[in-house]
C-alpha cells in the first residue's frame, strides 16, 4: 500500500456549496445569497492547509458545476483533492442558511443533500491508498448519517485495525439527519473506536444525557484523547498516555491551563477567548483544526487547547465557515502568554491580520 508519507492529515466527508444570506431574517424574506463552501471535514482540511500542513480531502461530488466549484475552492486553500470522486449520476449537495446562531430557534437551514454524490460513499468504493495516506484520518458523525452505505464505511474506518492512522472523530450530532432516532447510539459506538474524539458538552447532554466532562469520559473510556468543548467556558482534554503522534499529555511543559488527575487520565482545561462574534458557524471545525495542528507539532495539552481556541476565533470573526488563521509565529506568541494575559485578550474582525502591536497584550 502506498501511504504517501508526506501527508499530515486526511479528511473524509461531504462538502457542500453553501449559500449565505445577504441580510438577516427568515429564509422566506432573504432577497439574495452569496455562494461559498461548507462541510465539517473539508472545513478542517482547509484550516489545516492554511496553517501550513499537508492535507488531503477525500469525498464525492457530482459531475456538475457545483462540484467543480467545491473542488476548485478547496484546492485553492492548498488541499490535495486528488482523492475526490466525481459522480455522473448524483448531484453535489447544497444548502441555504440564515444569519442567526445555530443554537437559536430563529436559525433556519434548508438542505438539498438527499441522494447526493457523497451519500454513495461506501466500503470498497474509496481507496485506502487515499484514506490511510496520512498520520491522521479525520472524520465526523455527519458522514454516518448520510446513508446506510456511509454508516457502513464509518463503522469500517473506526474499527481497530493494524496499521491504521490515528483516527480523529468529531461527534457532530445533528438530530435532524437521523430520521430513525438512532443517531445517539450510533455516534457513541463510533466514538469508542476512535483515538481522538471531539464532543461538545451540550451535544453530549442532548444525545446521551451525559452532563459534564467527567461523565462523558466515563462513558467514553476507549479513546486515548477526549476533548470536551464547553462553549464560552473553554475546553477540557482528557488524556491517557501519548496519543500516538508524540504530543505530551502530562503537566510537564504545559503552557497555562488548569491540570488535574482523574483515574488514569491527565485532565487539562483552558478557558475560551473573548471574541466579537460575526457568525458562529464553523467554530467547532476550526477548533478541531487548531488542536490537530498543535498535536501534529507535538505540543503539550494546554497549548493544543489554546491553538484550538485561536483557530475557532478566526472562524467566529468572519461571516462564513472558514477564517484565515493567524500566522504560526503569532499564534505561538499568543499561546505562550501567561494565564492572566490570555484572559485579557479580546479578538474581533480582522484580528488574524494584525501585527503583534495591534493584538495588544499587557
Coordinates of C-alpha atoms in Angstrom, one line a residue:
X1 CA 0.0 0.0 0.0
X2 CA 1.3 3.5 -0.9
X3 CA 0.9 5.5 2.2
X4 CA 2.1 8.8 0.7
X5 CA 4.3 9.6 3.8
X6 CA 4.3 13.4 3.2
X7 CA 0.6 13.8 4.2
X8 CA -0.2 15.0 7.7
X9 CA -4.0 14.7 7.7
X10 CA -6.6 13.1 5.5
X11 CA -10.2 14.4 6.0
X12 CA -13.1 12.4 4.7
X13 CA -16.7 13.7 4.4
X14 CA -19.3 15.6 2.4
X15 CA -18.6 19.1 1.4
X16 CA -21.5 21.2 0.0
X17 CA -22.0 24.5 -1.7
X18 CA -23.3 26.9 0.9
X19 CA -25.5 29.9 0.3
X20 CA -25.1 32.7 2.9
X21 CA -27.8 35.3 3.3
X22 CA -27.3 38.9 2.2
X23 CA -29.4 40.1 5.1
X24 CA -30.7 38.8 8.5
X25 CA -34.2 37.3 8.6
X26 CA -36.2 34.3 7.6
X27 CA -35.2 32.4 4.5
X28 CA -38.5 33.4 3.0
X29 CA -37.5 37.1 3.3
X30 CA -33.8 37.0 2.3
X31 CA -33.6 38.5 -1.2
X32 CA -30.2 37.1 -2.2
X33 CA -27.4 34.8 -1.1
X34 CA -23.6 34.6 -1.5
X35 CA -22.1 31.3 -2.7
X36 CA -19.4 29.8 -0.5
X37 CA -18.4 26.3 0.6
X38 CA -19.2 24.3 3.8
X39 CA -18.7 20.9 5.2
X40 CA -17.3 19.9 8.6
X41 CA -14.4 17.8 7.3
X42 CA -13.4 20.0 4.4
X43 CA -13.5 23.0 6.8
X44 CA -10.9 21.2 8.9
X45 CA -8.9 20.3 5.8
X46 CA -8.8 24.0 4.6
X47 CA -8.0 25.4 8.0
X48 CA -5.1 22.9 8.5
X49 CA -3.7 23.6 5.0
X50 CA -3.9 27.4 5.7
X51 CA -1.9 26.7 8.9
X52 CA 0.9 25.1 6.8
X53 CA 0.1 21.4 7.0
X54 CA -0.1 18.9 4.1
X55 CA -3.8 17.8 3.9
X56 CA -5.9 15.6 1.6
X57 CA -9.7 15.8 1.4
X58 CA -11.4 12.7 0.2
X59 CA -15.1 12.8 -0.8
X60 CA -17.6 12.5 -3.7
X61 CA -19.2 15.4 -5.6
X62 CA -21.4 15.5 -8.7
X63 CA -20.1 15.9 -12.2
X64 CA -21.7 19.3 -12.2
X65 CA -20.8 23.0 -11.8
X66 CA -21.2 23.0 -8.1
X67 CA -18.8 20.0 -7.9
X68 CA -16.3 22.0 -10.0
X69 CA -16.7 24.9 -7.6
X70 CA -16.1 22.8 -4.5
X71 CA -13.1 21.0 -5.8
X72 CA -11.5 24.3 -7.0
X73 CA -12.3 26.2 -3.9
X74 CA -10.9 23.6 -1.5
X75 CA -7.8 23.1 -3.7
X76 CA -7.2 26.8 -3.6
X77 CA -6.5 26.5 0.2
X78 CA -3.7 24.1 -0.7
X79 CA -5.6 20.9 0.0
X80 CA -4.9 17.9 -2.1
X81 CA -8.1 16.9 -3.9
X82 CA -6.8 14.0 -5.9
X83 CA -8.9 11.6 -3.9
X84 CA -12.2 13.2 -4.7
X85 CA -14.5 11.2 -6.9
X86 CA -16.9 12.7 -9.4
X87 CA -20.4 11.0 -9.7
X88 CA -22.1 11.4 -13.1
X89 CA -25.5 10.3 -11.8
X90 CA -25.8 12.1 -8.4
X91 CA -25.7 15.8 -7.7
X92 CA -23.4 17.8 -5.4
X93 CA -25.2 18.7 -2.1
X94 CA -26.1 22.3 -1.4
X95 CA -27.7 24.2 1.5
X96 CA -29.0 27.6 2.4
X97 CA -28.9 29.1 5.9
X98 CA -30.0 32.2 7.9
X99 CA -27.5 34.5 9.6
X100 CA -28.7 33.7 13.1
X101 CA -26.9 31.4 15.7
X102 CA -27.5 27.7 15.0
X103 CA -28.5 27.3 18.7
X104 CA -31.5 29.7 18.5
X105 CA -35.0 28.9 17.3
X106 CA -34.7 31.6 14.6
X107 CA -32.0 29.7 12.8
X108 CA -33.1 28.0 9.6
X109 CA -31.2 25.6 7.3
X110 CA -32.5 24.2 4.1
X111 CA -30.5 21.2 3.0
X112 CA -30.6 19.7 -0.6
X113 CA -28.4 16.7 0.0
X114 CA -30.7 13.7 -0.2
X115 CA -29.3 11.3 -2.8
X116 CA -26.2 13.4 -3.2
X117 CA -22.9 12.1 -4.6
X118 CA -21.5 12.0 -1.1
X119 CA -24.2 9.7 0.1
X120 CA -22.8 7.0 -2.2
X121 CA -19.6 6.7 -0.2
X122 CA -19.3 3.1 0.8
X123 CA -16.8 0.4 1.9
X124 CA -14.8 -0.6 -1.2
X125 CA -15.7 2.5 -3.1
X126 CA -12.9 4.6 -1.8
X127 CA -9.2 3.8 -2.0
X128 CA -7.4 3.1 1.2
X129 CA -4.3 4.5 -0.5
X130 CA -6.1 7.8 0.0
X131 CA -7.8 7.2 3.3
X132 CA -4.8 5.9 5.1
X133 CA -2.4 8.2 3.4
X134 CA -1.7 10.5 6.4
X135 CA -0.6 10.4 10.0
X136 CA -4.2 11.3 11.0
X137 CA -7.6 10.4 9.4
X138 CA -10.2 12.9 10.5
X139 CA -13.9 12.1 10.2
X140 CA -17.2 13.2 11.8
X141 CA -20.6 11.8 12.7
X142 CA -22.3 13.7 9.9
X143 CA -21.0 11.2 7.4
X144 CA -22.6 8.3 9.3
X145 CA -26.0 9.9 8.9
X146 CA -25.9 10.3 5.1
X147 CA -26.9 6.8 4.1
X148 CA -26.6 3.1 5.1
X149 CA -23.5 2.8 2.9
X150 CA -21.9 5.8 4.6
X151 CA -22.6 4.3 8.0
X152 CA -21.0 1.0 7.0
X153 CA -17.9 2.9 5.8
X154 CA -17.7 4.7 9.1
X155 CA -18.0 1.5 11.0
X156 CA -15.2 0.0 9.0
X157 CA -12.9 3.1 9.4
X158 CA -13.4 3.2 13.2
X159 CA -12.8 -0.5 13.6
X160 CA -9.4 -1.0 15.3
X161 CA -7.2 -2.5 12.6
X162 CA -3.4 -2.9 12.4
X163 CA -1.6 -0.2 10.6
X164 CA -4.4 2.3 10.6
X165 CA -3.6 6.0 11.1
X166 CA -4.7 7.9 14.2
X167 CA -8.5 8.2 13.9
X168 CA -9.8 11.7 14.8
X169 CA -13.6 11.8 15.3
X170 CA -15.8 14.8 15.8
X171 CA -19.2 13.7 17.1
X172 CA -21.1 16.5 15.3
X173 CA -24.5 15.3 16.5
X174 CA -27.2 16.6 14.1
X175 CA -30.5 15.2 15.2
X176 CA -32.3 16.3 12.0
X177 CA -30.2 14.0 9.9
X178 CA -31.1 10.9 11.9
X179 CA -34.7 10.3 10.9
X180 CA -35.0 7.0 12.9
X181 CA -33.6 8.4 16.1
X182 CA -30.6 6.1 16.1
X183 CA -28.0 8.8 15.9
X184 CA -27.1 9.0 19.6
X185 CA -26.4 5.3 19.9
X186 CA -24.5 5.1 16.6
X187 CA -22.3 8.0 17.4
X188 CA -21.3 6.7 20.8
X189 CA -20.3 3.4 19.2
X190 CA -18.3 5.2 16.5
X191 CA -16.6 7.4 19.1
X192 CA -15.5 4.4 21.0
X193 CA -13.5 3.2 18.0
X194 CA -11.6 6.4 17.6
X195 CA -8.2 7.5 19.1
X196 CA -9.1 11.2 19.4
X197 CA -12.7 12.4 20.0
X198 CA -14.1 15.9 19.9
X199 CA -17.5 16.4 21.5
X200 CA -19.4 19.4 22.8
X201 CA -20.7 19.4 26.3
X202 CA -24.1 20.5 25.0
X203 CA -24.4 17.8 22.4
X204 CA -23.3 15.1 24.8
X205 CA -26.2 16.2 27.1
X206 CA -28.6 16.2 24.3
X207 CA -27.6 12.9 22.7
X208 CA -26.5 10.8 25.6
X209 CA -27.9 12.6 28.7
X210 CA -24.4 13.0 30.0
X211 CA -23.6 16.1 31.9
X212 CA -20.1 17.4 32.4
X213 CA -16.7 16.3 31.1
X214 CA -16.1 13.6 33.8
X215 CA -19.4 11.9 33.0
X216 CA -18.6 12.0 29.2
X217 CA -15.2 10.4 29.9
X218 CA -16.7 7.7 32.0
X219 CA -18.9 6.7 29.1
X220 CA -16.1 7.0 26.6
X221 CA -13.0 5.4 28.2
X222 CA -11.6 3.9 24.9
X223 CA -10.2 6.9 23.1
X224 CA -6.7 7.9 24.3
X225 CA -7.7 11.5 24.0
X226 CA -11.1 13.1 24.6
X227 CA -11.7 16.8 24.0
X228 CA -14.8 18.2 25.6
X229 CA -15.8 21.6 24.2
X230 CA -17.6 23.8 26.8
X231 CA -18.6 26.7 24.6
X232 CA -17.8 30.1 26.1
X233 CA -16.4 28.4 29.2
X234 CA -13.5 26.9 27.3
X235 CA -12.4 23.3 26.6
X236 CA -11.0 20.3 28.5
X237 CA -8.8 17.4 27.3
X238 CA -8.7 14.0 29.0
X239 CA -5.6 12.2 28.0
X240 CA -4.3 8.7 28.8
X241 CA -0.6 8.4 27.9
X242 CA 0.7 9.5 24.5
X243 CA -1.7 10.0 21.6
X244 CA 0.4 8.3 19.0
X245 CA 1.8 11.5 17.5
X246 CA 4.4 12.4 20.1
X247 CA 2.3 15.1 21.8
X248 CA 2.9 15.5 25.5
X249 CA -0.1 14.5 27.7
X250 CA 1.1 15.4 31.2
X251 CA 1.7 18.6 33.1
X252 CA 5.3 18.9 32.1
X253 CA 5.8 21.8 29.7
X254 CA 2.2 22.9 29.9
X255 CA 1.6 26.5 28.9
X256 CA -1.1 27.8 31.2
X257 CA -4.4 25.9 32.0
X258 CA -5.6 24.0 35.0
X259 CA -4.3 20.4 35.3
X260 CA -5.7 17.6 37.5
X261 CA -5.7 13.8 37.5
X262 CA -8.8 11.7 37.2
X263 CA -8.4 8.0 37.2
X264 CA -5.7 7.2 34.7
X265 CA -6.1 10.5 32.9
X266 CA -4.4 13.8 32.9
X267 CA -7.1 16.4 32.6
X268 CA -6.3 19.9 31.3
X269 CA -8.7 22.8 31.0
X270 CA -8.2 26.1 29.2
X271 CA -10.7 29.0 29.2
X272 CA -12.0 30.3 25.9
X273 CA -11.1 33.7 24.5
X274 CA -13.4 36.7 24.4
X275 CA -14.5 37.1 20.8
X276 CA -16.6 39.7 19.0
X277 CA -18.6 37.1 17.0
X278 CA -19.6 37.8 13.4
X279 CA -21.1 34.3 12.8
X280 CA -21.0 31.2 15.0
X281 CA -20.9 28.6 12.2
X282 CA -17.7 26.7 11.6
X283 CA -16.1 27.4 15.1
X284 CA -16.1 23.7 16.1
X285 CA -14.4 22.6 12.9
X286 CA -11.8 25.4 13.3
X287 CA -11.2 24.3 16.9
X288 CA -10.6 20.8 15.8
X289 CA -8.1 22.0 13.2
X290 CA -6.2 24.1 15.7
X291 CA -6.0 21.3 18.2
X292 CA -4.9 18.8 15.4
X293 CA -2.3 21.3 14.1
X294 CA -0.7 21.6 17.6
X295 CA -0.9 17.8 18.1
X296 CA 1.0 17.2 14.9
X297 CA 3.6 19.6 16.2
X298 CA 4.0 17.7 19.5
X299 CA 2.8 20.5 21.7
X300 CA 1.6 19.9 25.3
X301 CA -2.1 19.7 26.1
X302 CA -2.8 23.3 27.2
X303 CA -1.1 24.6 24.1
X304 CA -3.2 22.4 21.9
X305 CA -6.3 23.7 23.5
X306 CA -5.2 27.3 23.1
X307 CA -4.4 26.7 19.4
X308 CA -7.9 25.3 19.1
X309 CA -9.4 28.4 20.7
X310 CA -7.4 30.7 18.4
X311 CA -8.4 28.9 15.3
X312 CA -12.0 29.0 16.5
X313 CA -11.7 32.7 17.0
X314 CA -10.6 33.1 13.4
X315 CA -13.8 31.4 12.2
X316 CA -16.1 33.3 14.6
X317 CA -14.9 36.7 13.3
X318 CA -15.9 36.1 9.6
X319 CA -19.3 35.6 8.0
X320 CA -18.6 32.2 6.5
X321 CA -17.4 28.8 7.8
X322 CA -13.7 29.5 7.1
X323 CA -11.5 32.2 8.6
X324 CA -7.9 33.0 7.9
X325 CA -5.8 31.7 10.8
X326 CA -3.1 33.9 12.3
X327 CA 0.5 33.2 11.3
X328 CA 2.1 30.3 13.1
X329 CA 4.5 32.8 14.8
X330 CA 1.7 35.0 16.0
X331 CA -0.4 32.0 17.2
X332 CA 2.6 30.6 19.1
X333 CA 3.2 34.0 20.7
X334 CA -0.4 34.2 21.9
X335 CA -0.4 30.6 23.1
X336 CA 2.7 31.4 25.1
X337 CA 1.1 34.1 27.2
X338 CA 0.6 33.7 30.9
X339 CA -2.9 32.8 32.2
X340 CA -3.6 36.4 33.3
X341 CA -2.7 37.9 30.0
X342 CA -4.5 35.2 28.0
X343 CA -7.6 36.1 30.0
X344 CA -7.4 39.8 28.9
X345 CA -7.4 39.1 25.2
X346 CA -10.4 40.1 23.1
X347 CA -10.4 39.3 19.4
X348 CA -12.6 40.9 16.7
X349 CA -12.9 41.0 12.9
X350 CA -9.5 41.4 11.2
X351 CA -7.5 40.2 14.2
X352 CA -5.7 37.5 12.3
X353 CA -4.1 40.1 10.0
X354 CA -2.9 42.2 12.9
X355 CA 0.7 42.6 14.0
X356 CA 1.9 41.9 17.5
X357 CA 1.4 45.5 18.4
X358 CA -2.2 45.5 17.1
X359 CA -3.2 42.4 19.0
X360 CA -2.4 44.2 22.2
X361 CA -1.3 42.3 25.3
X362 CA -0.5 44.0 28.6

